[in-house]
XYZ file of C-alpha atoms in Angstrom:
629
model
C 28.099 -2.879 21.364
C 30.839 -4.790 19.596
C 31.414 -7.035 22.609
C 27.741 -8.030 22.652
C 27.750 -8.690 18.908
C 30.825 -10.898 19.133
C 29.168 -12.927 21.875
C 26.092 -13.437 19.671
C 28.247 -14.474 16.711
C 30.169 -16.975 18.859
C 26.912 -18.472 20.162
C 25.538 -18.845 16.640
C 28.790 -20.445 15.423
C 28.626 -22.886 18.341
C 25.112 -23.933 17.385
C 23.517 -22.704 20.612
C 19.753 -22.171 20.844
C 19.788 -18.436 20.218
C 16.327 -16.852 20.206
C 14.627 -13.626 21.297
C 14.578 -14.654 24.965
C 18.303 -15.480 24.878
C 18.991 -12.121 23.232
C 16.980 -10.196 25.852
C 19.011 -11.840 28.639
C 22.272 -10.960 26.903
C 21.241 -7.314 26.486
C 20.237 -7.022 30.163
C 23.472 -8.682 31.305
C 25.668 -6.301 29.312
C 23.752 -3.259 30.566
C 24.013 -4.403 34.210
C 27.755 -4.758 33.740
C 28.003 -1.053 32.932
C 27.284 -0.191 36.629
C 26.221 3.351 35.727
C 22.566 2.805 34.843
C 23.077 3.476 31.132
C 21.696 1.214 28.413
C 24.837 0.740 26.348
C 23.336 -2.178 24.431
C 19.874 -2.201 22.839
C 18.459 -4.703 20.370
C 17.294 -1.952 18.033
C 20.852 -0.568 17.827
C 22.677 -3.866 17.361
C 21.655 -4.427 13.749
C 22.353 -0.865 12.518
C 25.775 -1.071 14.180
C 26.498 -4.453 12.555
C 25.376 -3.255 9.100
C 27.392 -0.038 9.383
C 30.590 -1.923 10.226
C 29.946 -4.407 7.421
C 29.475 -1.588 4.886
C 31.956 1.042 6.087
C 34.709 -0.957 7.813
C 35.045 -4.267 5.904
C 38.430 -5.076 7.431
C 37.012 -4.867 10.954
C 33.992 -6.937 9.873
C 36.225 -9.627 8.340
C 38.083 -9.875 11.656
C 34.822 -11.092 13.210
C 34.895 -14.170 10.895
C 31.180 -14.122 10.144
C 30.268 -16.946 7.781
C 27.344 -16.775 5.357
C 25.093 -18.973 7.504
C 25.916 -17.003 10.656
C 25.316 -13.718 8.840
C 21.840 -14.902 7.783
C 21.029 -16.167 11.283
C 22.218 -12.900 12.827
C 19.999 -10.891 10.484
C 17.007 -13.044 11.406
C 17.685 -12.675 15.122
C 18.149 -8.904 15.092
C 15.527 -7.980 12.492
C 12.850 -5.662 13.867
C 9.170 -6.142 13.017
C 9.596 -9.144 10.688
C 5.982 -8.972 9.470
C 6.829 -5.730 7.641
C 8.136 -7.803 4.709
C 6.329 -11.085 5.416
C 3.956 -10.522 2.501
C 6.865 -10.858 0.081
C 7.616 -7.184 -0.581
C 8.848 -4.121 1.306
C 6.025 -1.579 1.534
C 6.805 2.140 1.420
C 3.917 4.518 2.154
C 4.197 8.148 1.051
C 1.813 11.123 1.197
C 0.975 13.781 -1.323
C 0.915 17.417 -0.216
C -2.182 19.118 1.260
C -4.625 19.897 -1.550
C -8.287 20.943 -1.949
C -10.710 18.005 -2.014
C -13.753 17.747 -4.267
C -15.602 15.725 -1.602
C -17.487 16.873 1.507
C -17.950 13.768 3.674
C -19.253 14.438 7.184
C -16.984 11.809 8.798
C -13.783 12.959 7.091
C -11.049 14.642 9.199
C -10.039 18.147 8.064
C -6.503 18.623 9.370
C -5.197 21.571 7.350
C -1.610 20.362 7.845
C -2.415 17.204 5.870
C -4.133 16.056 2.696
C -7.889 15.751 3.304
C -8.910 12.796 5.526
C -5.477 12.403 7.162
C -4.257 13.577 10.580
C -0.840 14.911 11.542
C -0.303 12.318 14.287
C -0.592 9.310 11.943
C 2.860 7.683 11.482
C 3.074 8.080 7.692
C 1.849 11.674 8.029
C 4.563 12.491 10.534
C 7.206 11.134 8.158
C 5.769 13.112 5.238
C 5.707 16.360 7.201
C 9.323 15.906 8.309
C 10.198 15.522 4.607
C 8.207 18.593 3.453
C 5.970 16.094 1.562
C 8.825 15.629 -0.913
C 8.382 12.142 -2.492
C 12.125 11.598 -2.982
C 12.867 12.391 0.663
C 10.016 10.197 1.906
C 11.352 7.185 -0.016
C 14.918 7.815 1.154
C 13.852 8.067 4.802
C 11.741 4.911 4.666
C 14.432 2.893 2.900
C 16.930 3.953 5.534
C 14.598 2.887 8.351
C 13.727 -0.489 6.790
C 17.387 -1.269 6.131
C 18.285 -0.395 9.720
C 15.638 -2.883 10.870
C 17.223 -5.602 8.745
C 14.663 -5.804 5.939
C 15.456 -6.575 2.316
C 14.290 -3.674 0.135
C 15.000 -5.024 -3.351
C 11.281 -5.342 -4.159
C 9.161 -2.355 -3.180
C 5.431 -1.708 -3.229
C 4.750 2.031 -3.264
C 1.516 3.131 -1.587
C 0.597 6.738 -2.344
C -1.892 8.178 0.145
C -3.365 11.635 0.352
C -7.101 11.760 -0.129
C -8.183 11.800 -3.777
C -5.309 11.259 -6.215
C -7.414 12.294 -9.208
C -8.008 15.753 -7.699
C -4.321 16.647 -8.099
C -3.150 18.217 -11.383
C -1.766 15.694 -13.858
C 1.581 17.519 -13.906
C 1.905 17.026 -10.137
C 0.956 13.339 -10.499
C 3.708 12.772 -13.092
C 6.308 14.656 -11.055
C 5.380 12.908 -7.787
C 5.568 9.408 -9.280
C 8.734 10.290 -11.160
C 10.471 11.329 -7.934
C 9.511 8.043 -6.286
C 11.173 6.136 -9.115
C 14.153 8.500 -9.187
C 14.871 7.760 -5.519
C 14.635 3.993 -5.998
C 16.778 4.016 -9.146
C 19.807 5.583 -7.426
C 22.522 3.662 -5.555
C 22.340 4.078 -1.775
C 25.164 6.613 -1.505
C 23.850 8.786 -4.350
C 20.330 8.695 -2.915
C 21.615 9.791 0.497
C 23.665 12.598 -1.069
C 20.705 13.805 -3.129
C 18.491 13.795 -0.050
C 21.035 15.849 1.893
C 21.078 18.481 -0.867
C 17.292 18.720 -0.893
C 17.013 18.999 2.878
C 19.624 21.760 2.921
C 17.762 23.676 0.204
C 14.411 23.481 2.001
C 16.012 24.577 5.269
C 17.780 27.506 3.589
C 14.409 28.624 2.196
C 12.953 28.615 5.701
C 10.196 26.165 4.902
C 8.802 24.800 8.184
C 8.738 21.106 9.028
C 8.939 21.149 12.839
C 5.745 19.749 14.350
C 5.421 22.419 17.026
C 6.132 25.225 14.566
C 3.566 23.897 12.094
C 0.993 23.384 14.842
C 1.399 27.013 15.892
C 1.319 28.230 12.279
C -1.921 26.415 11.484
C -3.710 26.724 14.860
C -5.838 29.821 14.011
C -7.110 28.330 10.749
C -7.611 24.893 12.317
C -9.732 26.403 15.085
C -11.993 28.020 12.482
C -12.295 24.670 10.642
C -13.134 22.814 13.851
C -15.830 25.374 14.726
C -17.415 25.052 11.280
C -16.589 28.632 10.304
C -14.346 27.499 7.423
C -14.194 24.401 5.273
C -10.885 22.645 4.575
C -10.884 24.011 1.024
C -11.544 27.583 2.193
C -8.657 27.365 4.666
C -6.273 25.771 2.184
C -5.718 28.841 -0.002
C -4.510 31.300 2.666
C -2.102 28.694 4.040
C -0.790 26.510 1.212
C -1.660 28.690 -1.776
C 1.326 30.869 -0.822
C 4.339 29.516 -2.742
C 6.702 30.545 0.063
C 4.866 28.264 2.492
C 3.900 25.440 0.131
C 5.545 22.092 0.871
C 7.793 20.315 -1.638
C 8.472 23.299 -3.940
C 10.803 21.158 -6.070
C 7.913 20.334 -8.414
C 8.681 20.317 -12.113
C 6.441 19.431 -15.044
C 7.967 16.039 -15.755
C 6.989 14.895 -19.247
C 5.481 11.496 -20.015
C 8.646 10.616 -21.949
C 10.849 11.535 -18.972
C 8.680 9.404 -16.682
C 8.899 6.499 -19.124
C 12.704 6.807 -19.023
C 12.640 6.574 -15.210
C 10.429 3.504 -15.544
C 12.861 1.837 -17.940
C 15.754 2.531 -15.562
C 13.854 0.872 -12.723
C 13.473 -2.349 -14.738
C 17.125 -3.122 -13.966
C 17.575 -1.117 -10.756
C 18.704 -2.654 -7.484
C 15.388 -1.598 -5.903
C 12.476 -2.362 -8.192
C 8.876 -1.244 -7.958
C 6.668 -4.356 -7.883
C 3.484 -2.417 -7.177
C 2.217 1.171 -7.250
C -1.002 2.025 -5.407
C -3.010 5.259 -5.405
C -6.383 6.129 -3.847
C -9.345 7.917 -5.380
C -13.138 8.081 -5.358
C -15.392 5.798 -7.443
C -16.943 8.692 -9.396
C -13.463 9.663 -10.638
C -12.708 6.195 -12.059
C -13.199 6.533 -15.821
C -11.726 4.871 -18.899
C -9.503 7.927 -19.382
C -8.284 7.953 -15.782
C -7.539 4.219 -15.984
C -5.290 4.801 -18.995
C -3.518 7.625 -17.167
C -2.990 5.448 -14.086
C -1.470 2.702 -16.226
C 0.925 5.168 -17.873
C 2.028 6.241 -14.390
C 2.809 2.590 -13.581
C -0.132 2.032 -11.230
C -1.203 -1.577 -10.540
C -3.719 -1.229 -7.680
C -6.370 1.376 -6.905
C -7.813 2.119 -3.487
C -11.333 3.534 -3.726
C -13.495 4.861 -0.933
C -16.775 2.985 -1.239
C -17.700 3.261 2.460
C -21.274 1.963 1.939
C -23.579 0.347 -0.619
C -26.650 2.204 0.596
C -27.622 5.248 -1.471
C -29.402 6.665 1.585
C -26.374 6.266 3.877
C -24.045 7.687 1.222
C -26.280 10.736 0.785
C -26.672 11.538 4.473
C -22.889 11.259 4.935
C -22.171 13.736 2.150
C -20.829 11.173 -0.323
C -21.737 12.700 -3.678
C -22.045 9.385 -5.483
C -24.506 6.557 -5.970
C -24.113 2.788 -5.805
C -24.419 2.706 -9.594
C -21.187 4.705 -9.965
C -19.455 2.338 -7.504
C -20.456 -0.660 -9.636
C -19.204 1.089 -12.766
C -15.873 1.915 -11.132
C -15.393 -1.695 -10.000
C -16.130 -2.932 -13.530
C -13.688 -0.496 -15.129
C -10.886 -1.324 -12.713
C -11.366 -5.032 -13.411
C -11.436 -4.612 -17.207
C -8.254 -2.547 -17.122
C -6.583 -5.184 -14.940
C -6.213 -3.215 -11.699
C -6.431 -4.813 -8.282
C -9.255 -3.189 -6.340
C -8.727 -2.205 -2.709
C -11.939 -0.765 -1.338
C -12.491 1.222 1.860
C -15.640 0.122 3.683
C -16.874 1.744 6.905
C -19.271 0.551 9.565
C -21.161 2.760 12.013
C -21.657 5.622 9.553
C -24.330 8.242 10.110
C -27.674 6.575 9.366
C -26.366 3.002 9.643
C -27.312 0.248 12.098
C -25.393 -2.905 13.059
C -27.911 -5.104 11.225
C -27.798 -2.950 8.082
C -23.986 -2.879 8.162
C -23.806 -6.698 8.183
C -26.222 -6.910 5.240
C -24.334 -4.131 3.404
C -20.992 -5.906 3.654
C -22.517 -9.239 2.642
C -23.694 -7.513 -0.507
C -20.163 -6.251 -1.189
C -18.770 -9.760 -0.701
C -21.358 -11.669 -2.744
C -22.890 -9.528 -5.506
C -21.310 -9.800 -8.971
C -21.081 -6.003 -9.349
C -18.553 -5.695 -6.503
C -16.405 -8.617 -5.178
C -13.257 -6.598 -4.343
C -9.751 -8.036 -4.170
C -8.902 -6.251 -0.898
C -10.870 -4.407 1.771
C -10.006 -1.859 4.423
C -12.831 -2.558 6.855
C -12.922 -0.107 9.733
C -15.343 1.687 12.054
C -16.275 5.326 11.832
C -14.837 7.336 14.727
C -15.284 10.974 15.615
C -12.495 13.562 15.356
C -12.808 17.254 16.172
C -12.364 18.539 12.621
C -15.147 16.377 11.119
C -18.625 17.763 10.432
C -20.001 14.649 12.128
C -19.353 16.307 15.507
C -22.566 18.341 15.098
C -24.573 15.179 14.442
C -23.069 13.586 17.551
C -24.027 16.569 19.685
C -27.642 16.547 18.467
C -27.895 12.778 18.996
C -28.263 11.820 15.322
C -25.121 9.651 15.458
C -23.683 7.499 18.205
C -20.704 5.114 18.235
C -21.521 1.421 18.424
C -20.821 -0.315 21.694
C -17.806 -2.630 21.614
C -20.116 -5.641 21.571
C -22.046 -4.255 18.569
C -18.858 -3.290 16.709
C -17.087 -6.623 17.245
C -20.265 -8.467 16.263
C -20.501 -6.594 12.961
C -16.832 -7.028 12.088
C -16.813 -10.721 13.033
C -19.829 -11.337 10.788
C -18.049 -9.476 7.978
C -14.900 -11.573 8.341
C -16.932 -14.773 8.106
C -18.739 -13.462 4.999
C -15.488 -12.663 3.164
C -14.749 -15.014 0.230
C -11.388 -16.797 -0.272
C -10.268 -14.414 -3.034
C -10.567 -11.259 -0.875
C -8.080 -9.948 1.696
C -9.107 -7.772 4.647
C -5.979 -5.651 4.937
C -6.916 -3.432 7.895
C -9.546 -2.939 10.590
C -8.489 0.401 12.042
C -7.067 3.676 10.780
C -3.735 4.843 12.227
C -5.522 7.652 14.064
C -4.049 8.514 17.450
C -6.330 7.823 20.425
C -5.817 11.444 21.482
C -7.434 12.594 18.200
C -10.509 10.361 18.629
C -13.275 12.076 20.563
C -15.578 9.039 20.620
C -15.484 5.646 18.943
C -13.065 2.728 18.922
C -9.642 3.515 20.382
C -8.360 -0.060 20.629
C -5.289 -0.596 18.482
C -5.737 -4.367 18.836
C -9.318 -4.343 17.523
C -8.465 -6.950 14.919
C -7.242 -9.370 17.579
C -10.492 -8.876 19.511
C -12.491 -9.591 16.348
C -10.379 -12.655 15.521
C -11.042 -14.018 19.015
C -14.780 -13.580 18.451
C -14.522 -15.308 15.083
C -12.601 -18.210 16.639
C -15.262 -18.533 19.328
C -17.915 -18.834 16.611
C -16.171 -21.971 15.379
C -16.827 -21.234 11.694
C -14.129 -21.441 8.989
C -12.438 -18.219 7.906
C -11.752 -18.030 4.171
C -10.327 -14.527 3.650
C -6.719 -14.305 2.483
C -4.946 -12.503 5.344
C -6.052 -15.122 7.864
C -4.530 -17.844 5.675
C -1.187 -16.293 4.653
C 1.880 -18.361 5.535
C 3.555 -15.119 6.659
C 7.029 -15.643 8.150
C 6.598 -19.384 8.811
C 7.375 -20.550 5.298
C 5.938 -23.745 3.822
C 6.956 -27.188 2.576
C 6.665 -26.632 -1.156
C 6.396 -30.370 -1.774
C 3.139 -30.443 0.201
C 1.483 -27.540 -1.655
C -1.455 -28.115 -3.974
C -2.759 -25.786 -6.684
C -6.464 -24.970 -6.439
C -8.738 -22.801 -8.599
C -11.614 -20.774 -7.133
C -13.888 -19.500 -9.959
C -16.407 -16.691 -9.553
C -18.535 -14.506 -11.816
C -18.644 -10.700 -11.994
C -20.802 -8.435 -14.131
C -18.018 -8.100 -16.722
C -15.972 -11.289 -16.477
C -15.344 -14.756 -15.200
C -12.591 -14.651 -12.612
C -10.255 -17.481 -11.631
C -8.415 -17.261 -8.306
C -5.511 -19.736 -8.488
C -3.933 -20.471 -5.111
C -1.096 -22.565 -3.722
C -2.358 -24.007 -0.430
C -0.886 -26.173 2.298
C -2.692 -29.262 3.662
C -3.901 -27.027 6.517
C -5.412 -24.520 4.071
C -2.716 -21.852 4.436
C -2.002 -19.884 1.284
C 1.541 -19.622 -0.110
C 0.788 -17.724 -3.304
C -1.965 -16.839 -5.726
C -2.804 -15.523 -9.184
C -5.843 -13.513 -10.296
C -6.925 -14.442 -13.838
C -9.696 -12.419 -15.476
C -11.639 -13.705 -18.501
C -13.610 -10.646 -19.693
C -16.910 -10.939 -21.526
C -16.698 -9.330 -24.961
C -19.937 -7.371 -24.601
C -18.580 -5.744 -21.439
C -15.585 -4.228 -23.225
C -17.666 -1.335 -24.575
C -17.584 0.089 -21.053
C -13.786 0.403 -21.193
C -13.900 2.290 -24.485
C -16.769 4.575 -23.530
C -16.511 8.362 -23.496
C -15.423 9.900 -20.227
C -18.713 10.746 -18.448
C -17.045 13.839 -16.952
C -16.560 15.461 -20.407
C -19.015 18.399 -20.311
C -19.518 18.537 -24.096
C -19.852 14.781 -24.593
C -16.602 14.624 -26.554
C -14.544 11.401 -26.568
C -12.308 10.673 -23.626
C -8.617 11.586 -23.993
C -6.444 8.909 -25.506
C -3.607 7.005 -23.908
C -0.862 9.256 -22.497
C 2.357 9.383 -24.477
C 5.461 7.599 -23.268
C 3.825 4.248 -22.578
C 5.953 1.186 -23.014
C 5.957 -0.822 -26.215
C 3.971 -0.703 -29.442
C 0.873 1.354 -30.221
C -0.568 -0.798 -32.999
C -3.022 -2.813 -30.911
C -6.634 -3.095 -32.051
C -9.491 -2.337 -29.667
C -11.366 0.505 -28.013
C -8.795 3.238 -27.320
C -6.076 0.554 -27.352
C -7.393 -1.584 -24.473
C -9.027 -3.885 -23.450
C -8.923 -6.245 -26.436
C -11.711 -8.680 -27.370
C -10.648 -12.299 -27.020
C -7.724 -11.587 -24.675
C -7.524 -12.551 -20.992
C -5.844 -10.619 -18.174
C -3.599 -11.628 -15.294
C -4.354 -8.995 -12.656
C -1.968 -10.152 -9.942
C 0.643 -12.788 -9.107
C 1.806 -12.902 -5.499
C 3.981 -15.373 -3.588
C 4.173 -15.080 0.196
C 7.055 -15.621 2.597
C 10.034 -13.550 3.637
C 11.357 -11.193 1.001
C 14.133 -12.838 -0.984
C 16.719 -10.648 -2.666
C 16.461 -10.373 -6.438
C 17.696 -13.507 -8.223
C 18.355 -15.297 -4.920
C 16.449 -17.966 -3.070
C 15.319 -16.925 0.394
C 14.077 -18.885 3.364
C 10.414 -18.706 2.413
C 8.626 -19.642 -0.780
C 9.930 -16.917 -3.069
C 12.043 -17.697 -6.157
C 11.123 -21.391 -6.031
C 9.061 -21.389 -9.221
C 5.654 -21.016 -7.593
C 4.908 -17.765 -9.432
C 5.967 -19.217 -12.788
C 3.733 -22.253 -12.221
C 0.783 -19.964 -11.438
C 1.327 -17.997 -14.657
C 1.605 -21.173 -16.753
C -1.601 -22.576 -15.260
C -3.388 -19.258 -15.857
C -2.290 -19.298 -19.515
C -3.438 -22.912 -19.872
C -6.857 -22.123 -18.432
C -7.241 -19.015 -20.621
C -6.398 -21.023 -23.747
C -8.825 -23.750 -22.721
C -11.527 -21.090 -22.332
C -10.940 -19.967 -25.932
C -8.846 -16.828 -25.420
C -6.170 -15.987 -28.000
C -3.750 -14.174 -25.678
C -3.105 -13.228 -22.073
C -2.193 -9.706 -20.949
C -0.598 -8.925 -17.600
C -0.815 -5.641 -15.679
C 2.849 -5.813 -14.800
C 4.487 -3.391 -12.414
C 7.495 -1.528 -13.786
C 9.944 -3.640 -11.764
C 8.401 -6.959 -12.870
C 8.525 -6.371 -16.627
C 11.806 -8.265 -17.004
C 10.323 -11.205 -15.068
C 7.342 -11.468 -17.414
C 9.553 -11.148 -20.493
C 11.347 -14.271 -19.292
C 7.950 -15.989 -19.170
C 7.226 -15.216 -22.820
C 5.364 -11.907 -22.481
C 6.212 -9.007 -24.788
C 5.714 -5.293 -24.190
C 2.407 -4.135 -25.708
C 1.360 -0.588 -24.918
C 0.365 -0.220 -21.287
C 0.548 -3.971 -20.635
C 2.573 -7.046 -21.525
C 1.083 -9.735 -23.757
C 1.640 -13.415 -24.453
C -0.104 -15.145 -27.362
C -1.658 -18.547 -26.641
């Protein structure tokens, strides 16, 4: 391994044209030289070996005479899956433990080993199960893997999956989020040591995590779920209600003040949280839940909309109406959250024509207009109640031509301020009974869109990704649009070719709409006022306004994002990060808010970006940061 690395370093120092093809030839040549059929050199092992020597054997590393430029070039060459951090941050996805779900959707998988709607073969689910669903261990494992692939992990977006976040007890929510921050706050060696202690404790308690063992343990109950004899919730108690079997038994009732202390520590940590995402249902988005999410540090909310047809929602077991979806979207916007909606085509009762019209409504009507969309087709898995409707002929999967036609039309209908993040779920083809099994569905759709010859405006298609951009050629554009509660301004840095290098979401709320954010929680059975803001929030509590926020006459920055390769904190990278593009977006947003007559601008800052916004003149103010105009 060392011999191959030294050859690469020498080639880089000599200025040779070293690329992926050159590297593949080198790897094959070294393996042929072994004469015993073994693969002594592999690209995926070169970088971990290099990083280990650099960290653990500095004298040996110095003997290689690796200059700063060569070190950077070597990291670029050996980095695995560069798109993982091309959006500007390192994403870490974690799962909550299996838990009863208050929904009963006919298309939803019911794998008793997982939180409702997830399957054990999905990559993030496999990682969670190996870690006993412990949030600390999941973060540690993912950080280790990303580092081994050569990714910078100084800026982390945490994505918490697991069905309906709001169904979990608040004590579990605080503890789970606190453990995520605890893991990121620790130095690498202390995090690794803490993880080793936890793993040893779980193993000594005999808590299963082996896939085969868990499959055997759950098989009898799973068979009864698949046959319709038991629901997921009915099966949950006998399996996970037993404390000796329950995953992640480390849970403690972390107080709001303790969580706030972990937040403050992360403000100056080496690995900072620049985004925290949870997922829930629209009917559980209330003013009270929005305040709780902010106290947890949440900045983006994924909500399962699935459809904008009351009839389709009803026949699919979605116990909500389009009116509650519109209310949830309005509340999320007023409280500053980014909205990431799940939208499904080919549901029970849908048609290709109706699906196209349904999505166009999502993308054009003022009550909706999401920031991000997961747009994917319904597919059939054994544990879903939809299997009965497939057998009796009430539901059928779209043909590939129908499916691609619907998704291509949806892409073309997507406005420039919305990002289509995904087009498939990470469900294994072996779990799908019928429906799309193509993992490259998005590429097929993009080819159909290209053949149509119409311009694509959605964000993901325009991101500069790993290419970088000439900052001198960028221009700053504003895309205004109107919602039911605000005027929105989407500020974007674009290249002459229309690629997007960064953007800012500015929200100018209408004063009459703010009553919605201060309204009583509709889920209170006695009509009493919604609970107030959780304790432990950052900053002062002397703000005026309904329950502390939102405030009449004050604007909101909901997101600032600059694309390009992740640059380490306080350092300039190869892309567009740390070049002042974000600061310029914030200044322009403040200028436009002042021009529109607003007295101040709030920002829904992530915990790890608070220090950044303080440098831009924002001061801590309750659950947000505020800058007077």
